[in-house]
Amino acid sequence: MSSPSRLSVCRTVCALLLSGLACLPAWADRPKVGLVLSGGGARGLAHVGVLKVLERERIPVDVIAGTSMGAIVGGLYASGLSALEVEREVQRLDWDNVFASRVERRELSQRRKEHDFEVSPLLEVGIGSDGLKAPLGSLSSRVLEAHLRRLTLSASHIRHFDQLPTPFRAVATDMETGQPVILAEGDLATALRSSMSVPGIFAPLEVSGRILGDGGLVNNTPVDVARAMGADRLIVVNIGTSLAPRDTLSTLTGVTSQMINILTEQNVQQSLRTLTPHDVLIAPRLEGLTSADFNRAREFMDQGEVQAEAMVLRMQDLQLSQADYAAWKTARQRRQPPSPTLQFVRTEGSDLTRPDLRADMFASRSGQVFDVAKAERDINLLAASGDYLRTDYRLVRTAEGEAGLVYELEDKPWGPNYLQMGLDFSADNRGRSAFNLKLVHNRHWLDSAGSEWRNILRLGTSPLVGTEWYRPMSWQLPDGLSGFVATAASAQRRTFDVYRDPDGPEGARNERGLTQIALEAGLNWRELGEWRLGWVEQIGRDRLSLATDDYLLSRPGMDLVERWRESGWRLKAVFDQLDHAYFPTKGWRLDGQWFQGRGRARQDSSYAEGYLRYIDLQGQWVNSWGPHTLSLMGRLALSEGAQPAIGRFGLGGFQQLSGYAPFQVAGPQVALLRLGYHVRLSDMPLTRGLFAGTSLEVGNAWQRPQDVWTGAKKTGFSLYLGADTAIGPVYTAILHSPGVGPTLMLFVGRP
């Protein structure tokens, strides 16, 4: 080719390049802006306010690097959400329950709900060959993870975070080496959760063979990460690390938390020293707001907005015209892929459990179009079992192009043997007291069918030892019905005073022992409740002591020791939709049992033997208006046929005919109606709050069933302060009954 020809070609190429450059939008020829968002728990919600100001002022963000809560806010924004959409999602969350250690109580199986009345679900440790094992975190991120999963579904097909609408990096810590881990690819929701794994608060995550903890431990303000992504100018939002005051440093937890805060602040200052005069530092004023104040989200976002507005002049040169900013927003708009039709649904990650055996319980099925609500219902169902540290889901596509849904499960490292502890205690100004220490052992997944072994030991005033083997059956039943078989045995003893007249003095002291063996089959109906039908053998004994002459004269022919045996069929049903076992605010509960069989005297006692039938029904309804809660509870127990000389059923005790002692009002027929009210007064550390309440009760015991409706009634009244704590409910109460008078009581346990 001749020189003139080559020159002509060069001129043509140059002209095309110049014309192409002329077509580029003005916003493409500007500094690359990087946004750095620091970690800090709830304080990180201030980032949302900063993003709102950047959007309002038309300041584009080209790359984002974040740590912990900064990674979560930054990752959501990078996925294509606007600042207003992130703000709306923050406000939608029920922050009081976001970090709850388990699903809502009403979503649990009836078996799990019943455990709440024995021991608090907050105290659980594992038992292994190497001793006791504590949980990995005090809080659960399950609800937050589900929320992140839903919000990042539009990015589920993206493997590298450079492909997001805004390129993004999250920072985590390798808990084995102590080195920072820059998360640039993989599953976005998992990356966000990995960056926020505060030691001792949230369990660390295993990702690609590494145990990842909170990134704030090594790089809480990842300035260097944003620069490595090619940022020319940085907007750095440092929400600060609040150091705790002296009065919190008297405990191991307080000192450990302060050490983490000090280490975090040191790496923050090291990052801030690398900023240049062209970079912008935004430091929201968050005095009086802590990293745990998630329920003050609005205040955090407002403070972030205020401080960002104060720095607008420093960022004016980054502002785009309306047309250029609109073009930039269009370029980063997230694209929601259509929901795939599922070719398969499976579970992964669990070595101990076999949830796939009841895949019929899942709402998501093969052949259906993927539905977020169904997937979230399924992971709630799995979490409700109490077997897993984490339950999550993700959409996958195989090498053959098949779309599927995978439920990712992580077994609790401290399972499958669990130990829980509880306490019962009562004392009043009349010199009456009781104390019981309870230990409950649960062994989950004894076999591939999901069998469980439950043991309870109660030491103290009313000792008890009990065991139950429970085996789910693989019956395929409609409407969420599932079958089970169970066998149980227990032996218990309780001591109570008996009275000739409930409004008079004590007549004697009775020690009642009961030994029971039951073989049952039953049905669970989703999370609503269960039915049980089975054969029961029960051996009973009453032993009187300290009996007064008046009491003995009123019971001629009565043996001081009475023994009996009762055998027959028992039908039990429990349906429980209370939101909490104690101090519930809404819901209802129905509990009943029917028994029919025969009673026989043992060793020539005075027990009236023969045909036996009884029924014991209880119901409770609760509703709330703001902090005010109203409840109604009723009990009706009727029996006929063989009877022990001392009443089969009893009333008395706190809220069970307040003012009377337990079993002070006893007989073959009892009824009770209770109207209750409580109000939540304030927050209290390590509790659900401080409550004040009152109850009015009406009831009695009678000899004949017809007397329940026409016989005399007794009344009781209580006024109390209480709290739902890790060892169970605690009450300080004033009780009163016209027949007994006022009583001052301290009470721990189930009323």
mmCIF file of C-alpha atoms in Angstrom, residues 544-737:
data_model
loop_
_atom_site.group_PDB
_atom_site.id
_atom_site.type_symbol
_atom_site.label_atom_id
_atom_site.label_comp_id
_atom_site.label_asym_id
_atom_site.label_seq_id
_atom_site.Cartn_x
_atom_site.Cartn_y
_atom_site.Cartn_z
ATOM 1 C CA LEU A 544 -51.452 -38.187 104.833
ATOM 2 C CA SER A 545 -49.388 -36.741 107.658
ATOM 3 C CA LEU A 546 -49.811 -34.077 110.338
ATOM 4 C CA ALA A 547 -53.566 -34.637 110.253
ATOM 5 C CA THR A 548 -55.638 -32.805 112.848
ATOM 6 C CA ASP A 549 -58.290 -34.575 114.913
ATOM 7 C CA ASP A 550 -61.016 -32.443 113.315
ATOM 8 C CA TYR A 551 -59.903 -33.491 109.858
ATOM 9 C CA LEU A 552 -59.807 -37.197 110.738
ATOM 10 C CA LEU A 553 -63.230 -37.006 112.397
ATOM 11 C CA SER A 554 -64.644 -35.402 109.240
ATOM 12 C CA ARG A 555 -63.357 -38.339 107.160
ATOM 13 C CA PRO A 556 -64.407 -41.505 109.032
ATOM 14 C CA GLY A 557 -62.948 -44.696 107.597
ATOM 15 C CA MET A 558 -60.342 -42.844 105.539
ATOM 16 C CA ASP A 559 -56.929 -44.529 105.297
ATOM 17 C CA LEU A 560 -53.823 -42.462 105.969
ATOM 18 C CA VAL A 561 -52.269 -44.218 102.981
ATOM 19 C CA GLU A 562 -54.363 -44.821 99.881
ATOM 20 C CA ARG A 563 -53.132 -46.633 96.785
ATOM 21 C CA TRP A 564 -54.809 -47.147 93.447
ATOM 22 C CA ARG A 565 -54.279 -48.113 89.818
ATOM 23 C CA GLU A 566 -56.141 -46.655 86.852
ATOM 24 C CA SER A 567 -56.092 -48.121 83.314
ATOM 25 C CA GLY A 568 -57.846 -46.941 80.196
ATOM 26 C CA TRP A 569 -57.954 -45.020 76.960
ATOM 27 C CA ARG A 570 -56.980 -41.377 76.807
ATOM 28 C CA LEU A 571 -57.668 -38.863 74.048
ATOM 29 C CA LYS A 572 -55.672 -35.641 74.196
ATOM 30 C CA ALA A 573 -55.753 -32.574 71.952
ATOM 31 C CA VAL A 574 -53.739 -29.370 72.109
ATOM 32 C CA PHE A 575 -54.056 -26.437 69.712
ATOM 33 C CA ASP A 576 -51.842 -23.465 70.502
ATOM 34 C CA GLN A 577 -51.561 -20.209 68.577
ATOM 35 C CA LEU A 578 -50.302 -17.943 71.375
ATOM 36 C CA ASP A 579 -47.444 -15.700 70.296
ATOM 37 C CA HIS A 580 -45.637 -16.258 73.622
ATOM 38 C CA ALA A 581 -46.026 -18.881 76.319
ATOM 39 C CA TYR A 582 -45.905 -16.172 79.005
ATOM 40 C CA PHE A 583 -47.256 -12.638 78.796
ATOM 41 C CA PRO A 584 -48.839 -13.404 75.406
ATOM 42 C CA THR A 585 -50.157 -10.455 73.419
ATOM 43 C CA LYS A 586 -52.359 -12.273 70.922
ATOM 44 C CA GLY A 587 -53.610 -15.702 69.983
ATOM 45 C CA TRP A 588 -55.487 -18.580 71.543
ATOM 46 C CA ARG A 589 -54.933 -22.008 73.068
ATOM 47 C CA LEU A 590 -57.194 -25.043 73.565
ATOM 48 C CA ASP A 591 -56.067 -27.985 75.669
ATOM 49 C CA GLY A 592 -58.140 -30.987 76.643
ATOM 50 C CA GLN A 593 -58.053 -34.644 77.596
ATOM 51 C CA TRP A 594 -60.694 -37.348 77.981
ATOM 52 C CA PHE A 595 -60.059 -40.576 79.874
ATOM 53 C CA GLN A 596 -62.215 -43.688 80.199
ATOM 54 C CA GLY A 597 -61.291 -46.919 81.941
ATOM 55 C CA ARG A 598 -61.292 -48.596 85.326
ATOM 56 C CA GLY A 599 -59.823 -47.774 88.717
ATOM 57 C CA ARG A 600 -58.724 -50.453 91.181
ATOM 58 C CA ALA A 601 -57.670 -50.181 94.813
ATOM 59 C CA ARG A 602 -54.224 -51.482 95.763
ATOM 60 C CA GLN A 603 -53.410 -53.203 99.068
ATOM 61 C CA ASP A 604 -56.936 -52.912 100.496
ATOM 62 C CA SER A 605 -57.007 -49.103 100.499
ATOM 63 C CA SER A 606 -60.222 -47.082 100.735
ATOM 64 C CA TYR A 607 -60.063 -46.024 97.084
ATOM 65 C CA ALA A 608 -63.565 -46.190 95.519
ATOM 66 C CA GLU A 609 -62.855 -48.549 92.643
ATOM 67 C CA GLY A 610 -64.848 -49.333 89.512
ATOM 68 C CA TYR A 611 -65.752 -47.603 86.274
ATOM 69 C CA LEU A 612 -63.905 -44.300 85.716
ATOM 70 C CA ARG A 613 -64.341 -41.409 83.313
ATOM 71 C CA TYR A 614 -63.122 -37.831 83.410
ATOM 72 C CA ILE A 615 -62.602 -34.848 81.141
ATOM 73 C CA ASP A 616 -60.353 -31.817 81.665
ATOM 74 C CA LEU A 617 -60.692 -28.847 79.273
ATOM 75 C CA GLN A 618 -58.834 -25.530 79.232
ATOM 76 C CA GLY A 619 -58.998 -22.582 76.859
ATOM 77 C CA GLN A 620 -57.335 -19.190 76.575
ATOM 78 C CA TRP A 621 -57.914 -16.158 74.333
ATOM 79 C CA VAL A 622 -55.641 -13.104 74.179
ATOM 80 C CA ASN A 623 -55.743 -9.840 72.229
ATOM 81 C CA SER A 624 -53.917 -6.514 72.428
ATOM 82 C CA TRP A 625 -54.477 -2.878 71.670
ATOM 83 C CA GLY A 626 -51.096 -1.151 71.592
ATOM 84 C CA PRO A 627 -49.286 -1.998 74.861
ATOM 85 C CA HIS A 628 -52.535 -3.113 76.527
ATOM 86 C CA THR A 629 -53.473 -6.815 76.559
ATOM 87 C CA LEU A 630 -56.719 -8.477 77.620
ATOM 88 C CA SER A 631 -57.021 -12.232 78.192
ATOM 89 C CA LEU A 632 -59.758 -14.693 79.086
ATOM 90 C CA MET A 633 -59.028 -18.181 80.398
ATOM 91 C CA GLY A 634 -61.352 -20.970 81.428
ATOM 92 C CA ARG A 635 -61.044 -24.486 82.820
ATOM 93 C CA LEU A 636 -63.635 -27.189 83.343
ATOM 94 C CA ALA A 637 -62.773 -30.612 84.809
ATOM 95 C CA LEU A 638 -65.476 -33.232 85.454
ATOM 96 C CA SER A 639 -65.205 -36.832 86.625
ATOM 97 C CA GLU A 640 -67.393 -39.756 87.621
ATOM 98 C CA GLY A 641 -66.852 -43.238 88.928
ATOM 99 C CA ALA A 642 -63.777 -44.363 90.855
ATOM 100 C CA GLN A 643 -62.171 -41.573 92.875
ATOM 101 C CA PRO A 644 -59.330 -41.083 95.374
ATOM 102 C CA ALA A 645 -60.506 -39.808 98.765
ATOM 103 C CA ILE A 646 -58.608 -36.541 98.234
ATOM 104 C CA GLY A 647 -59.797 -34.611 95.202
ATOM 105 C CA ARG A 648 -58.652 -35.635 91.747
ATOM 106 C CA PHE A 649 -58.474 -32.014 90.577
ATOM 107 C CA GLY A 650 -57.328 -28.921 92.426
ATOM 108 C CA LEU A 651 -57.281 -25.134 92.264
ATOM 109 C CA GLY A 652 -55.244 -22.544 94.117
ATOM 110 C CA GLY A 653 -52.034 -20.619 93.619
ATOM 111 C CA PHE A 654 -51.097 -17.564 91.605
ATOM 112 C CA GLN A 655 -53.807 -16.875 88.990
ATOM 113 C CA GLN A 656 -55.379 -20.291 89.663
ATOM 114 C CA LEU A 657 -57.731 -18.864 92.341
ATOM 115 C CA SER A 658 -55.271 -16.374 93.772
ATOM 116 C CA GLY A 659 -54.975 -16.163 97.534
ATOM 117 C CA TYR A 660 -55.537 -19.896 98.049
ATOM 118 C CA ALA A 661 -52.619 -22.337 98.264
ATOM 119 C CA PRO A 662 -52.139 -24.899 95.457
ATOM 120 C CA PHE A 663 -54.786 -27.668 95.790
ATOM 121 C CA GLN A 664 -56.435 -25.840 98.694
ATOM 122 C CA VAL A 665 -59.660 -26.011 96.689
ATOM 123 C CA ALA A 666 -59.938 -29.651 95.519
ATOM 124 C CA GLY A 667 -62.557 -32.136 94.438
ATOM 125 C CA PRO A 668 -63.775 -34.454 91.676
ATOM 126 C CA GLN A 669 -65.201 -31.471 89.752
ATOM 127 C CA VAL A 670 -63.561 -28.054 89.346
ATOM 128 C CA ALA A 671 -64.157 -24.985 87.231
ATOM 129 C CA LEU A 672 -62.269 -21.714 86.872
ATOM 130 C CA LEU A 673 -62.800 -18.533 84.868
ATOM 131 C CA ARG A 674 -60.074 -15.864 84.773
ATOM 132 C CA LEU A 675 -60.130 -12.382 83.274
ATOM 133 C CA GLY A 676 -56.671 -10.873 82.929
ATOM 134 C CA TYR A 677 -55.069 -7.618 81.850
ATOM 135 C CA HIS A 678 -51.444 -6.577 81.476
ATOM 136 C CA VAL A 679 -49.542 -3.652 80.012
ATOM 137 C CA ARG A 680 -45.937 -3.485 78.860
ATOM 138 C CA LEU A 681 -44.283 -0.707 80.870
ATOM 139 C CA SER A 682 -40.724 -0.551 79.540
ATOM 140 C CA ASP A 683 -37.749 -2.441 78.159
ATOM 141 C CA MET A 684 -35.569 -4.455 80.504
ATOM 142 C CA PRO A 685 -32.191 -6.019 79.655
ATOM 143 C CA LEU A 686 -32.299 -9.800 79.009
ATOM 144 C CA THR A 687 -36.114 -9.845 79.062
ATOM 145 C CA ARG A 688 -39.058 -9.120 76.771
ATOM 146 C CA GLY A 689 -39.792 -6.113 78.967
ATOM 147 C CA LEU A 690 -41.403 -5.164 82.261
ATOM 148 C CA PHE A 691 -45.133 -5.840 82.591
ATOM 149 C CA ALA A 692 -47.782 -4.783 85.093
ATOM 150 C CA GLY A 693 -51.011 -6.717 85.279
ATOM 151 C CA THR A 694 -54.007 -7.887 87.200
ATOM 152 C CA SER A 695 -56.387 -10.844 87.175
ATOM 153 C CA LEU A 696 -59.819 -11.645 88.550
ATOM 154 C CA GLU A 697 -60.714 -15.316 89.003
ATOM 155 C CA VAL A 698 -63.945 -17.123 89.828
ATOM 156 C CA GLY A 699 -64.165 -20.864 90.508
ATOM 157 C CA ASN A 700 -64.567 -23.686 92.996
ATOM 158 C CA ALA A 701 -64.506 -27.466 93.480
ATOM 159 C CA TRP A 702 -67.621 -29.628 93.925
ATOM 160 C CA GLN A 703 -68.600 -33.219 94.517
ATOM 161 C CA ARG A 704 -71.245 -33.540 91.775
ATOM 162 C CA PRO A 705 -71.056 -32.362 88.118
ATOM 163 C CA GLN A 706 -74.382 -30.524 88.358
ATOM 164 C CA ASP A 707 -73.041 -28.387 91.217
ATOM 165 C CA VAL A 708 -70.588 -26.718 88.808
ATOM 166 C CA TRP A 709 -73.419 -24.586 87.450
ATOM 167 C CA THR A 710 -75.488 -24.013 90.582
ATOM 168 C CA GLY A 711 -73.031 -24.346 93.492
ATOM 169 C CA ALA A 712 -71.228 -21.593 95.399
ATOM 170 C CA LYS A 713 -68.264 -19.845 93.777
ATOM 171 C CA LYS A 714 -65.031 -18.528 95.249
ATOM 172 C CA THR A 715 -63.085 -15.521 93.943
ATOM 173 C CA GLY A 716 -59.449 -14.545 93.746
ATOM 174 C CA PHE A 717 -57.575 -11.443 92.671
ATOM 175 C CA SER A 718 -53.960 -10.655 91.750
ATOM 176 C CA LEU A 719 -51.969 -7.505 91.059
ATOM 177 C CA TYR A 720 -48.420 -8.022 89.807
ATOM 178 C CA LEU A 721 -45.221 -6.795 88.180
ATOM 179 C CA GLY A 722 -43.535 -9.360 85.955
ATOM 180 C CA ALA A 723 -40.914 -10.073 83.312
ATOM 181 C CA ASP A 724 -40.271 -12.938 80.885
ATOM 182 C CA THR A 725 -36.626 -13.851 81.519
ATOM 183 C CA ALA A 726 -34.129 -16.483 80.392
ATOM 184 C CA ILE A 727 -35.004 -18.658 83.427
ATOM 185 C CA GLY A 728 -38.757 -18.243 82.919
ATOM 186 C CA PRO A 729 -41.419 -15.726 83.952
ATOM 187 C CA VAL A 730 -40.805 -13.829 87.209
ATOM 188 C CA TYR A 731 -43.599 -12.135 89.173
ATOM 189 C CA THR A 732 -43.923 -10.032 92.304
ATOM 190 C CA ALA A 733 -47.597 -10.126 93.220
ATOM 191 C CA ILE A 734 -50.250 -9.179 95.736
ATOM 192 C CA LEU A 735 -52.954 -11.858 95.922
ATOM 193 C CA HIS A 736 -56.307 -11.668 97.635
ATOM 194 C CA SER A 737 -59.272 -13.916 98.255
#
